[in-house]
Structures are given as C-alpha cells and as structure tokens.
C-alpha cells in the first residue's frame, strides 16, 4: 500500500463513467471528481515507481532517488496535512537541496490540497513535464504478436535492462545504477524484455510491472533506425499477454503528452487517455 489517503471528493459511485483527461488533472481552482478506477491506476503507478529513497512529510510522499525518471525524485502531495504550506515547502526544499536534487512537485487529479497547483504557480513554481496516464481496460482483446524474421525475444534481469535503456537514453553511470537499484528494490516485480536481431543487436525493449489485476508498461524504447516497424507494439503485446496469463486484466502506462509517436503506438494497442499530470518546480524545468 502507498499510504495515500482517499480524497473526500473522489467519485466511487461510478467506476466506469467519468471526466476525460482533458477535464481533470492540473486545472487551477475547482476540478471535477476523477472516477474511482483512476485512483487504482495512480496507486499502482506509485507502487511501481517506488525508490528506496523516500519518506513521508505531513501527508506528502517525498522521493529523492538520483535517477533520470522524475517520478522517482519528486514530491507526491497525497494528503492535506496540518503544517502551513510555506513551512511544508521549506522542509521539502531543504531535503532536496541536501541530496543535490531539484525540488519538484507532481500535480495530479489526486493532489492535496486541491488548490496546490494554483498556489505553487502564485509562488513562481514553473509548470513543466505535461504527461498522460493511459489505460487499456481489457487486455484480453489484444492479438498475439508474431516476431519479425531473424529476430528473437530475450528476457533479461532488471539490472541489465537499466543499463541498456540508460545507454539508449544517454544516461550516465550514476543514473543507470540508481535506476537498477530502484528496480531491484521495487515492491512490484518487473519483467524486462528485449528484441534482438540474429547478430545480437538490441532493436527495442520494454518492461512491465504487474500488481495483481493491473500491469504497467515502462521504459519502452526502439532504436532510431528500426522505428515505424511495429517493434515497440510487438514487445508491449508480448508483455501484456504474459501478464494476462498470470491474472492481469487492465494495463496502464505513463507517457509525455507531447510524444505523439509513442501515443500513436499505444492507441493502436487499444490504450485510451485516462488523466493528465504535470510537474511544478521552483526553478527552471529540471533535467
């Protein structure tokens, strides 16, 4: 469990119908109530991205892993708390400074207090990192994948995958080691899958983190020379089929809102937009 307290306005009466991703998440002031199923997706995403370096502060979950993924080195404001906002911000800022990390807060439809986004904007916190949570409600509808000629699938350890995907992204050794540590310590088990050609070269890769009936796709990549060939979709279908065989019914993922190519891949798999989130930092957008 994440320890997140349920927001009093959360809609639990209708787990199917609800506002679109364009209506919820990141709007200042009043916001619509997200449907209950989104809460479960948010919990699963928090669990799957949990690093060893985290602590609670007055209802906020502070993560300070020195990795590339912002979700592993940001504040998730999950409960109202009792401290005045500026005091809470000051304590968070001191912790991130002590770890030589930028002070970043993730804003979702579940952020508490509900007015936090607007209050941070008024204090000069920069808006960046617009992202989407997408979901595939029924994994069973996916067709079985078929491999391209002279290609093979390879399952690798999460440690090996952290270095492979890190090298693809240009992440330095400290960041790759931090990613490997986070995956190894994750409370949700990961499965890493590569697609190699007959010479052994890595063409694409993807990971899945399964928690009961939910499975999340993470760290999907394709080498530039092999894009637009359906390789990422093939890996995702294989991971989803494997997860479905062990009880997963619904899938989710997180993607940058501006990554049209990746979103197109996921839409072809049947994923639809669930909700949006973004980040606020008290400096320029962190790297």
PDB file of C-alpha atoms in Angstrom:
ATOM      1  CA  UNK A   1       0.000   0.000   0.000  1.00  0.00           C
ATOM      2  CA  UNK A   2       1.147   3.548  -0.662  1.00  0.00           C
ATOM      3  CA  UNK A   3      -0.374   5.090   2.444  1.00  0.00           C
ATOM      4  CA  UNK A   4      -2.243   7.603   0.313  1.00  0.00           C
ATOM      5  CA  UNK A   5      -5.375   8.904   1.942  1.00  0.00           C
ATOM      6  CA  UNK A   6      -8.556   8.902  -0.105  1.00  0.00           C
ATOM      7  CA  UNK A   7      -9.580  12.354  -1.237  1.00  0.00           C
ATOM      8  CA  UNK A   8     -13.039  13.206   0.140  1.00  0.00           C
ATOM      9  CA  UNK A   9     -14.292  14.261  -3.294  1.00  0.00           C
ATOM     10  CA  UNK A  10     -13.302  11.095  -5.133  1.00  0.00           C
ATOM     11  CA  UNK A  11     -16.128   9.595  -7.157  1.00  0.00           C
ATOM     12  CA  UNK A  12     -16.582   5.993  -6.047  1.00  0.00           C
ATOM     13  CA  UNK A  13     -20.201   5.678  -7.170  1.00  0.00           C
ATOM     14  CA  UNK A  14     -19.455   5.125 -10.849  1.00  0.00           C
ATOM     15  CA  UNK A  15     -16.185   3.298 -11.627  1.00  0.00           C
ATOM     16  CA  UNK A  16     -16.755   3.471 -15.374  1.00  0.00           C
ATOM     17  CA  UNK A  17     -18.124   6.828 -16.430  1.00  0.00           C
ATOM     18  CA  UNK A  18     -16.050   9.877 -15.622  1.00  0.00           C
ATOM     19  CA  UNK A  19     -14.488  13.080 -16.942  1.00  0.00           C
ATOM     20  CA  UNK A  20     -11.950  12.955 -19.739  1.00  0.00           C
ATOM     21  CA  UNK A  21      -8.235  13.507 -19.312  1.00  0.00           C
ATOM     22  CA  UNK A  22      -8.755  16.978 -20.717  1.00  0.00           C
ATOM     23  CA  UNK A  23     -11.213  17.805 -17.930  1.00  0.00           C
ATOM     24  CA  UNK A  24      -9.224  16.583 -14.924  1.00  0.00           C
ATOM     25  CA  UNK A  25      -5.674  16.999 -13.736  1.00  0.00           C
ATOM     26  CA  UNK A  26      -3.707  20.209 -13.460  1.00  0.00           C
ATOM     27  CA  UNK A  27      -6.548  22.720 -13.641  1.00  0.00           C
ATOM     28  CA  UNK A  28      -6.325  25.527 -11.131  1.00  0.00           C
ATOM     29  CA  UNK A  29      -9.172  26.080  -8.700  1.00  0.00           C
ATOM     30  CA  UNK A  30     -12.185  23.792  -8.999  1.00  0.00           C
ATOM     31  CA  UNK A  31     -11.747  20.380 -10.546  1.00  0.00           C
ATOM     32  CA  UNK A  32     -14.068  17.544 -11.404  1.00  0.00           C
ATOM     33  CA  UNK A  33     -14.048  14.333  -9.408  1.00  0.00           C
ATOM     34  CA  UNK A  34     -11.971  11.602 -11.106  1.00  0.00           C
ATOM     35  CA  UNK A  35     -13.581   8.164 -11.322  1.00  0.00           C
ATOM     36  CA  UNK A  36     -12.574   5.521  -8.810  1.00  0.00           C
ATOM     37  CA  UNK A  37     -10.655   3.374 -11.302  1.00  0.00           C
ATOM     38  CA  UNK A  38      -8.156   6.207 -11.789  1.00  0.00           C
ATOM     39  CA  UNK A  39      -7.315   6.038  -8.100  1.00  0.00           C
ATOM     40  CA  UNK A  40      -6.302   2.412  -8.529  1.00  0.00           C
ATOM     41  CA  UNK A  41      -4.116   3.311 -11.529  1.00  0.00           C
ATOM     42  CA  UNK A  42      -2.455   6.058  -9.523  1.00  0.00           C
ATOM     43  CA  UNK A  43      -1.746   3.700  -6.622  1.00  0.00           C
ATOM     44  CA  UNK A  44      -0.256   1.121  -8.988  1.00  0.00           C
ATOM     45  CA  UNK A  45       1.965   3.725 -10.628  1.00  0.00           C
ATOM     46  CA  UNK A  46       3.194   4.971  -7.261  1.00  0.00           C
ATOM     47  CA  UNK A  47       3.960   1.445  -6.107  1.00  0.00           C
ATOM     48  CA  UNK A  48       5.799   0.511  -9.298  1.00  0.00           C
ATOM     49  CA  UNK A  49       7.965   3.647  -9.215  1.00  0.00           C
ATOM     50  CA  UNK A  50       8.827   3.473  -5.500  1.00  0.00           C
ATOM     51  CA  UNK A  51      12.568   4.028  -4.884  1.00  0.00           C
ATOM     52  CA  UNK A  52      14.452   3.104  -1.714  1.00  0.00           C
ATOM     53  CA  UNK A  53      14.981   6.824  -1.103  1.00  0.00           C
ATOM     54  CA  UNK A  54      11.618   8.090   0.087  1.00  0.00           C
ATOM     55  CA  UNK A  55       9.940   9.400   3.219  1.00  0.00           C
ATOM     56  CA  UNK A  56       6.669  10.960   4.351  1.00  0.00           C
ATOM     57  CA  UNK A  57       6.327  14.578   5.407  1.00  0.00           C
ATOM     58  CA  UNK A  58       2.958  15.779   6.712  1.00  0.00           C
ATOM     59  CA  UNK A  59       0.930  13.789   4.192  1.00  0.00           C
ATOM     60  CA  UNK A  60       3.324  14.272   1.273  1.00  0.00           C
ATOM     61  CA  UNK A  61       5.433  11.457  -0.156  1.00  0.00           C
ATOM     62  CA  UNK A  62       8.958  12.712  -0.869  1.00  0.00           C
ATOM     63  CA  UNK A  63      11.063  10.689  -3.297  1.00  0.00           C
ATOM     64  CA  UNK A  64      14.710  11.574  -3.808  1.00  0.00           C
ATOM     65  CA  UNK A  65      16.285   8.877  -5.935  1.00  0.00           C
ATOM     66  CA  UNK A  66      19.157  10.265  -8.084  1.00  0.00           C
ATOM     67  CA  UNK A  67      17.696   8.694 -11.224  1.00  0.00           C
ATOM     68  CA  UNK A  68      16.541  10.154 -14.530  1.00  0.00           C
ATOM     69  CA  UNK A  69      12.811   9.470 -14.072  1.00  0.00           C
ATOM     70  CA  UNK A  70      11.147  12.457 -12.411  1.00  0.00           C
ATOM     71  CA  UNK A  71       8.531  10.223 -10.772  1.00  0.00           C
ATOM     72  CA  UNK A  72      11.351   8.782  -8.631  1.00  0.00           C
ATOM     73  CA  UNK A  73      12.646  12.196  -7.498  1.00  0.00           C
ATOM     74  CA  UNK A  74       9.641  14.368  -6.794  1.00  0.00           C
ATOM     75  CA  UNK A  75       7.011  15.158  -4.186  1.00  0.00           C
ATOM     76  CA  UNK A  76       3.624  13.470  -4.432  1.00  0.00           C
ATOM     77  CA  UNK A  77       1.197  15.622  -2.424  1.00  0.00           C
ATOM     78  CA  UNK A  78      -1.264  12.979  -1.257  1.00  0.00           C
ATOM     79  CA  UNK A  79      -2.943  14.407   1.859  1.00  0.00           C
ATOM     80  CA  UNK A  80      -3.928  17.794   3.242  1.00  0.00           C
ATOM     81  CA  UNK A  81      -1.537  17.697   6.195  1.00  0.00           C
ATOM     82  CA  UNK A  82      -1.514  20.147   9.101  1.00  0.00           C
ATOM     83  CA  UNK A  83       1.579  22.291   8.500  1.00  0.00           C
ATOM     84  CA  UNK A  84       1.245  25.709   6.829  1.00  0.00           C
ATOM     85  CA  UNK A  85       2.052  25.390   3.126  1.00  0.00           C
ATOM     86  CA  UNK A  86       5.162  27.566   3.179  1.00  0.00           C
ATOM     87  CA  UNK A  87       6.609  25.642   6.118  1.00  0.00           C
ATOM     88  CA  UNK A  88       5.989  22.346   4.333  1.00  0.00           C
ATOM     89  CA  UNK A  89       7.561  23.687   1.131  1.00  0.00           C
ATOM     90  CA  UNK A  90      10.576  24.886   3.085  1.00  0.00           C
ATOM     91  CA  UNK A  91      11.156  21.481   4.634  1.00  0.00           C
ATOM     92  CA  UNK A  92      10.840  19.787   1.251  1.00  0.00           C
ATOM     93  CA  UNK A  93      13.214  22.275  -0.359  1.00  0.00           C
ATOM     94  CA  UNK A  94      15.823  21.613   2.330  1.00  0.00           C
ATOM     95  CA  UNK A  95      15.641  17.847   1.829  1.00  0.00           C
ATOM     96  CA  UNK A  96      16.105  18.055  -1.944  1.00  0.00           C
ATOM     97  CA  UNK A  97      18.938  20.538  -1.561  1.00  0.00           C
ATOM     98  CA  UNK A  98      20.658  18.165   0.860  1.00  0.00           C
ATOM     99  CA  UNK A  99      20.537  15.479  -1.827  1.00  0.00           C
ATOM    100  CA  UNK A 100      21.604  17.860  -4.636  1.00  0.00           C
ATOM    101  CA  UNK A 101      18.305  17.355  -6.457  1.00  0.00           C
ATOM    102  CA  UNK A 102      15.867  19.906  -7.894  1.00  0.00           C
ATOM    103  CA  UNK A 103      12.736  20.495  -5.850  1.00  0.00           C
ATOM    104  CA  UNK A 104       9.872  19.187  -7.991  1.00  0.00           C
ATOM    105  CA  UNK A 105       6.217  18.561  -7.114  1.00  0.00           C
ATOM    106  CA  UNK A 106       3.969  16.274  -9.160  1.00  0.00           C
ATOM    107  CA  UNK A 107       0.436  17.582  -9.735  1.00  0.00           C
ATOM    108  CA  UNK A 108      -2.344  15.048 -10.417  1.00  0.00           C
ATOM    109  CA  UNK A 109      -6.135  14.889 -10.056  1.00  0.00           C
ATOM    110  CA  UNK A 110      -5.460  13.457  -6.581  1.00  0.00           C
ATOM    111  CA  UNK A 111      -3.130  16.210  -5.359  1.00  0.00           C
ATOM    112  CA  UNK A 112      -3.909  17.595  -1.923  1.00  0.00           C
ATOM    113  CA  UNK A 113      -4.670  20.309  -1.123  1.00  0.00           C
ATOM    114  CA  UNK A 114      -6.762  20.663  -4.291  1.00  0.00           C
ATOM    115  CA  UNK A 115      -5.624  24.276  -4.676  1.00  0.00           C
ATOM    116  CA  UNK A 116      -1.919  23.379  -4.591  1.00  0.00           C
ATOM    117  CA  UNK A 117      -1.242  23.859  -8.306  1.00  0.00           C
ATOM    118  CA  UNK A 118      -2.586  27.426  -8.284  1.00  0.00           C
ATOM    119  CA  UNK A 119      -0.793  28.241  -5.030  1.00  0.00           C
ATOM    120  CA  UNK A 120       2.512  26.977  -6.416  1.00  0.00           C
ATOM    121  CA  UNK A 121       2.024  28.993  -9.604  1.00  0.00           C
ATOM    122  CA  UNK A 122       1.460  32.096  -7.473  1.00  0.00           C
ATOM    123  CA  UNK A 123       4.790  31.397  -5.749  1.00  0.00           C
ATOM    124  CA  UNK A 124       6.634  31.195  -9.069  1.00  0.00           C
ATOM    125  CA  UNK A 125       6.899  27.426  -9.417  1.00  0.00           C
ATOM    126  CA  UNK A 126       7.410  26.594 -13.100  1.00  0.00           C
ATOM    127  CA  UNK A 127       4.990  24.280 -14.936  1.00  0.00           C
ATOM    128  CA  UNK A 128       6.631  21.516 -16.999  1.00  0.00           C
ATOM    129  CA  UNK A 129       6.503  17.829 -17.885  1.00  0.00           C
ATOM    130  CA  UNK A 130       2.914  17.551 -19.117  1.00  0.00           C
ATOM    131  CA  UNK A 131       2.122  13.837 -19.134  1.00  0.00           C
ATOM    132  CA  UNK A 132      -0.728  11.379 -19.587  1.00  0.00           C
ATOM    133  CA  UNK A 133      -1.752   8.199 -17.855  1.00  0.00           C
ATOM    134  CA  UNK A 134      -3.279   5.902 -20.473  1.00  0.00           C
ATOM    135  CA  UNK A 135      -5.161   2.691 -19.820  1.00  0.00           C
ATOM    136  CA  UNK A 136      -6.172  -0.472 -21.643  1.00  0.00           C
ATOM    137  CA  UNK A 137      -9.318  -1.673 -19.846  1.00  0.00           C
ATOM    138  CA  UNK A 138      -9.322  -5.224 -21.274  1.00  0.00           C
ATOM    139  CA  UNK A 139      -6.026  -6.902 -22.092  1.00  0.00           C
ATOM    140  CA  UNK A 140      -7.764 -10.000 -23.476  1.00  0.00           C
ATOM    141  CA  UNK A 141      -8.704  -8.146 -26.667  1.00  0.00           C
ATOM    142  CA  UNK A 142      -5.064  -7.928 -27.842  1.00  0.00           C
ATOM    143  CA  UNK A 143      -3.972 -10.240 -30.687  1.00  0.00           C
ATOM    144  CA  UNK A 144      -0.951 -12.446 -30.137  1.00  0.00           C
ATOM    145  CA  UNK A 145       2.276 -10.930 -31.538  1.00  0.00           C
ATOM    146  CA  UNK A 146       4.438 -12.546 -34.202  1.00  0.00           C
ATOM    147  CA  UNK A 147       8.184 -11.985 -34.445  1.00  0.00           C
ATOM    148  CA  UNK A 148       9.861 -10.401 -37.480  1.00  0.00           C
ATOM    149  CA  UNK A 149      12.199 -12.643 -39.465  1.00  0.00           C
ATOM    150  CA  UNK A 150      15.658 -13.166 -37.971  1.00  0.00           C
ATOM    151  CA  UNK A 151      14.669 -11.635 -34.635  1.00  0.00           C
ATOM    152  CA  UNK A 152      14.323 -13.126 -31.188  1.00  0.00           C
ATOM    153  CA  UNK A 153      12.991 -12.119 -27.794  1.00  0.00           C
ATOM    154  CA  UNK A 154      15.250 -12.133 -24.776  1.00  0.00           C
ATOM    155  CA  UNK A 155      14.266 -11.784 -21.138  1.00  0.00           C
ATOM    156  CA  UNK A 156      16.928 -10.028 -19.092  1.00  0.00           C
ATOM    157  CA  UNK A 157      17.382  -9.012 -15.484  1.00  0.00           C
ATOM    158  CA  UNK A 158      16.169  -5.602 -14.409  1.00  0.00           C
ATOM    159  CA  UNK A 159      19.766  -4.642 -13.642  1.00  0.00           C
ATOM    160  CA  UNK A 160      20.840  -5.429 -17.197  1.00  0.00           C
ATOM    161  CA  UNK A 161      17.811  -3.614 -18.590  1.00  0.00           C
ATOM    162  CA  UNK A 162      18.521  -0.483 -16.538  1.00  0.00           C
ATOM    163  CA  UNK A 163      21.937  -0.221 -18.161  1.00  0.00           C
ATOM    164  CA  UNK A 164      20.667  -0.982 -21.673  1.00  0.00           C
ATOM    165  CA  UNK A 165      17.841   1.551 -21.603  1.00  0.00           C
ATOM    166  CA  UNK A 166      20.081   4.035 -19.809  1.00  0.00           C
ATOM    167  CA  UNK A 167      22.715   3.825 -22.526  1.00  0.00           C
ATOM    168  CA  UNK A 168      19.984   4.287 -25.134  1.00  0.00           C
ATOM    169  CA  UNK A 169      18.853   7.479 -23.343  1.00  0.00           C
ATOM    170  CA  UNK A 170      22.369   8.763 -22.786  1.00  0.00           C
ATOM    171  CA  UNK A 171      22.106   8.402 -19.012  1.00  0.00           C
ATOM    172  CA  UNK A 172      25.398   8.451 -17.134  1.00  0.00           C
ATOM    173  CA  UNK A 173      26.589   5.584 -14.958  1.00  0.00           C
ATOM    174  CA  UNK A 174      25.292   7.075 -11.652  1.00  0.00           C
ATOM    175  CA  UNK A 175      21.805   7.420 -13.126  1.00  0.00           C
ATOM    176  CA  UNK A 176      21.875   3.890 -14.536  1.00  0.00           C
ATOM    177  CA  UNK A 177      22.985   2.489 -11.187  1.00  0.00           C
ATOM    178  CA  UNK A 178      20.221   4.402  -9.398  1.00  0.00           C
ATOM    179  CA  UNK A 179      17.659   3.041 -11.878  1.00  0.00           C
ATOM    180  CA  UNK A 180      18.917  -0.506 -11.348  1.00  0.00           C
ATOM    181  CA  UNK A 181      18.731  -0.052  -7.580  1.00  0.00           C
ATOM    182  CA  UNK A 182      15.162   1.249  -7.792  1.00  0.00           C
ATOM    183  CA  UNK A 183      14.033  -1.675  -9.952  1.00  0.00           C
ATOM    184  CA  UNK A 184      15.709  -4.223  -7.667  1.00  0.00           C
ATOM    185  CA  UNK A 185      14.045  -2.717  -4.578  1.00  0.00           C
ATOM    186  CA  UNK A 186      10.624  -2.209  -6.191  1.00  0.00           C
ATOM    187  CA  UNK A 187       7.694  -3.632  -4.189  1.00  0.00           C
ATOM    188  CA  UNK A 188       6.160  -4.565  -7.557  1.00  0.00           C
ATOM    189  CA  UNK A 189       8.122  -7.116  -9.652  1.00  0.00           C
ATOM    190  CA  UNK A 190       9.302  -6.088 -13.113  1.00  0.00           C
ATOM    191  CA  UNK A 191       9.755  -8.187 -16.241  1.00  0.00           C
ATOM    192  CA  UNK A 192      12.216  -6.869 -18.836  1.00  0.00           C
ATOM    193  CA  UNK A 193      12.111  -7.898 -22.490  1.00  0.00           C
ATOM    194  CA  UNK A 194      14.421  -7.130 -25.414  1.00  0.00           C
ATOM    195  CA  UNK A 195      14.108  -7.697 -29.140  1.00  0.00           C
ATOM    196  CA  UNK A 196      17.420  -8.634 -30.760  1.00  0.00           C
ATOM    197  CA  UNK A 197      18.364  -9.378 -34.357  1.00  0.00           C
ATOM    198  CA  UNK A 198      20.247 -12.502 -35.394  1.00  0.00           C
ATOM    199  CA  UNK A 199      23.557 -10.695 -34.827  1.00  0.00           C
ATOM    200  CA  UNK A 200      22.591  -9.960 -31.208  1.00  0.00           C
ATOM    201  CA  UNK A 201      21.995  -6.223 -31.602  1.00  0.00           C
ATOM    202  CA  UNK A 202      19.242  -4.739 -29.442  1.00  0.00           C
ATOM    203  CA  UNK A 203      16.460  -3.295 -31.609  1.00  0.00           C
ATOM    204  CA  UNK A 204      13.875  -2.445 -28.946  1.00  0.00           C
ATOM    205  CA  UNK A 205      12.980  -3.025 -25.316  1.00  0.00           C
ATOM    206  CA  UNK A 206      10.176  -2.705 -22.786  1.00  0.00           C
ATOM    207  CA  UNK A 207       9.371  -3.531 -19.180  1.00  0.00           C
ATOM    208  CA  UNK A 208       6.191  -4.455 -17.335  1.00  0.00           C
ATOM    209  CA  UNK A 209       5.370  -4.184 -13.626  1.00  0.00           C
ATOM    210  CA  UNK A 210       2.453  -6.367 -12.526  1.00  0.00           C
ATOM    211  CA  UNK A 211       0.450  -5.843  -9.355  1.00  0.00           C
ATOM    212  CA  UNK A 212      -2.477  -8.237  -9.203  1.00  0.00           C
ATOM    213  CA  UNK A 213      -5.023  -7.393 -11.887  1.00  0.00           C
ATOM    214  CA  UNK A 214      -3.051  -4.356 -13.070  1.00  0.00           C
ATOM    215  CA  UNK A 215       0.075  -4.256 -15.199  1.00  0.00           C
ATOM    216  CA  UNK A 216       2.049  -1.160 -16.149  1.00  0.00           C
ATOM    217  CA  UNK A 217       4.316  -0.714 -19.161  1.00  0.00           C
ATOM    218  CA  UNK A 218       7.582   1.114 -18.526  1.00  0.00           C
ATOM    219  CA  UNK A 219      10.790   2.160 -20.279  1.00  0.00           C
ATOM    220  CA  UNK A 220       9.651   1.323 -23.805  1.00  0.00           C
ATOM    221  CA  UNK A 221      12.200   2.203 -26.486  1.00  0.00           C
ATOM    222  CA  UNK A 222      13.142   1.466 -30.095  1.00  0.00           C
ATOM    223  CA  UNK A 223      16.465   2.189 -31.762  1.00  0.00           C
ATOM    224  CA  UNK A 224      16.034   5.063 -34.200  1.00  0.00           C
ATOM    225  CA  UNK A 225      16.980   3.040 -37.276  1.00  0.00           C
ATOM    226  CA  UNK A 226      14.233   0.498 -36.504  1.00  0.00           C
ATOM    227  CA  UNK A 227      11.310   2.774 -35.697  1.00  0.00           C
ATOM    228  CA  UNK A 228       7.961   2.667 -37.510  1.00  0.00           C
ATOM    229  CA  UNK A 229       8.171  -1.100 -37.887  1.00  0.00           C
ATOM    230  CA  UNK A 230       5.827  -2.041 -35.040  1.00  0.00           C
ATOM    231  CA  UNK A 231       8.606  -3.338 -32.790  1.00  0.00           C
ATOM    232  CA  UNK A 232       7.571  -1.415 -29.670  1.00  0.00           C
ATOM    233  CA  UNK A 233       3.992  -2.577 -30.130  1.00  0.00           C
ATOM    234  CA  UNK A 234       5.170  -6.163 -30.529  1.00  0.00           C
ATOM    235  CA  UNK A 235       7.063  -6.055 -27.218  1.00  0.00           C
ATOM    236  CA  UNK A 236       4.149  -4.414 -25.440  1.00  0.00           C
ATOM    237  CA  UNK A 237       1.730  -7.059 -26.744  1.00  0.00           C
ATOM    238  CA  UNK A 238       4.026  -9.834 -25.568  1.00  0.00           C
ATOM    239  CA  UNK A 239       4.400  -8.346 -22.090  1.00  0.00           C
ATOM    240  CA  UNK A 240       0.657  -7.770 -21.821  1.00  0.00           C
ATOM    241  CA  UNK A 241      -0.120 -11.309 -22.996  1.00  0.00           C
ATOM    242  CA  UNK A 242       2.296 -12.711 -20.403  1.00  0.00           C
ATOM    243  CA  UNK A 243       0.731 -10.592 -17.670  1.00  0.00           C
ATOM    244  CA  UNK A 244      -2.780 -11.589 -18.724  1.00  0.00           C
ATOM    245  CA  UNK A 245      -1.789 -15.234 -18.408  1.00  0.00           C
ATOM    246  CA  UNK A 246      -0.950 -14.604 -14.744  1.00  0.00           C
ATOM    247  CA  UNK A 247      -4.097 -12.673 -13.861  1.00  0.00           C
ATOM    248  CA  UNK A 248      -3.695  -9.135 -15.196  1.00  0.00           C
ATOM    249  CA  UNK A 249      -6.883  -7.683 -16.655  1.00  0.00           C
ATOM    250  CA  UNK A 250      -6.120  -3.985 -17.108  1.00  0.00           C
ATOM    251  CA  UNK A 251      -2.990  -2.177 -18.256  1.00  0.00           C
ATOM    252  CA  UNK A 252      -1.717   1.361 -17.752  1.00  0.00           C
ATOM    253  CA  UNK A 253       1.247   3.479 -18.739  1.00  0.00           C
ATOM    254  CA  UNK A 254       2.603   6.996 -18.387  1.00  0.00           C
ATOM    255  CA  UNK A 255       3.726   8.992 -21.415  1.00  0.00           C
ATOM    256  CA  UNK A 256       4.739  12.557 -22.171  1.00  0.00           C
ATOM    257  CA  UNK A 257       1.737  14.406 -23.561  1.00  0.00           C
ATOM    258  CA  UNK A 258       3.809  15.754 -26.457  1.00  0.00           C
ATOM    259  CA  UNK A 259       5.173  12.361 -27.531  1.00  0.00           C
ATOM    260  CA  UNK A 260       2.758  11.859 -30.430  1.00  0.00           C
ATOM    261  CA  UNK A 261       4.655   8.873 -31.859  1.00  0.00           C
ATOM    262  CA  UNK A 262       4.535   6.897 -28.617  1.00  0.00           C
ATOM    263  CA  UNK A 263       0.893   7.762 -28.016  1.00  0.00           C
ATOM    264  CA  UNK A 264       0.054   6.513 -31.511  1.00  0.00           C
ATOM    265  CA  UNK A 265       1.720   3.172 -30.733  1.00  0.00           C
ATOM    266  CA  UNK A 266      -0.285   2.813 -27.545  1.00  0.00           C
ATOM    267  CA  UNK A 267      -3.553   3.832 -29.189  1.00  0.00           C
ATOM    268  CA  UNK A 268      -3.059   1.093 -31.783  1.00  0.00           C
ATOM    269  CA  UNK A 269      -2.862  -1.337 -28.872  1.00  0.00           C
ATOM    270  CA  UNK A 270      -6.194  -0.044 -27.586  1.00  0.00           C
ATOM    271  CA  UNK A 271      -4.992   2.330 -24.874  1.00  0.00           C
ATOM    272  CA  UNK A 272      -7.087   5.427 -24.182  1.00  0.00           C
ATOM    273  CA  UNK A 273      -6.318   8.583 -22.206  1.00  0.00           C
ATOM    274  CA  UNK A 274      -7.256   8.420 -18.521  1.00  0.00           C
ATOM    275  CA  UNK A 275      -5.893  11.533 -16.792  1.00  0.00           C
ATOM    276  CA  UNK A 276      -3.189  14.142 -17.051  1.00  0.00           C
ATOM    277  CA  UNK A 277      -0.491  15.213 -14.646  1.00  0.00           C
ATOM    278  CA  UNK A 278       2.413  17.650 -14.691  1.00  0.00           C
ATOM    279  CA  UNK A 279       5.195  18.944 -12.506  1.00  0.00           C
ATOM    280  CA  UNK A 280       5.977  22.208 -10.744  1.00  0.00           C
ATOM    281  CA  UNK A 281       9.485  23.251  -9.761  1.00  0.00           C
ATOM    282  CA  UNK A 282      10.754  26.357  -8.011  1.00  0.00           C
ATOM    283  CA  UNK A 283      13.374  26.851 -10.746  1.00  0.00           C
ATOM    284  CA  UNK A 284      13.613  26.145 -14.438  1.00  0.00           C
ATOM    285  CA  UNK A 285      12.440  22.732 -15.606  1.00  0.00           C
ATOM    286  CA  UNK A 286      14.876  20.126 -14.207  1.00  0.00           C
ATOM    287  CA  UNK A 287      16.882  17.809 -16.420  1.00  0.00           C
TER     288      UNK A 287
END
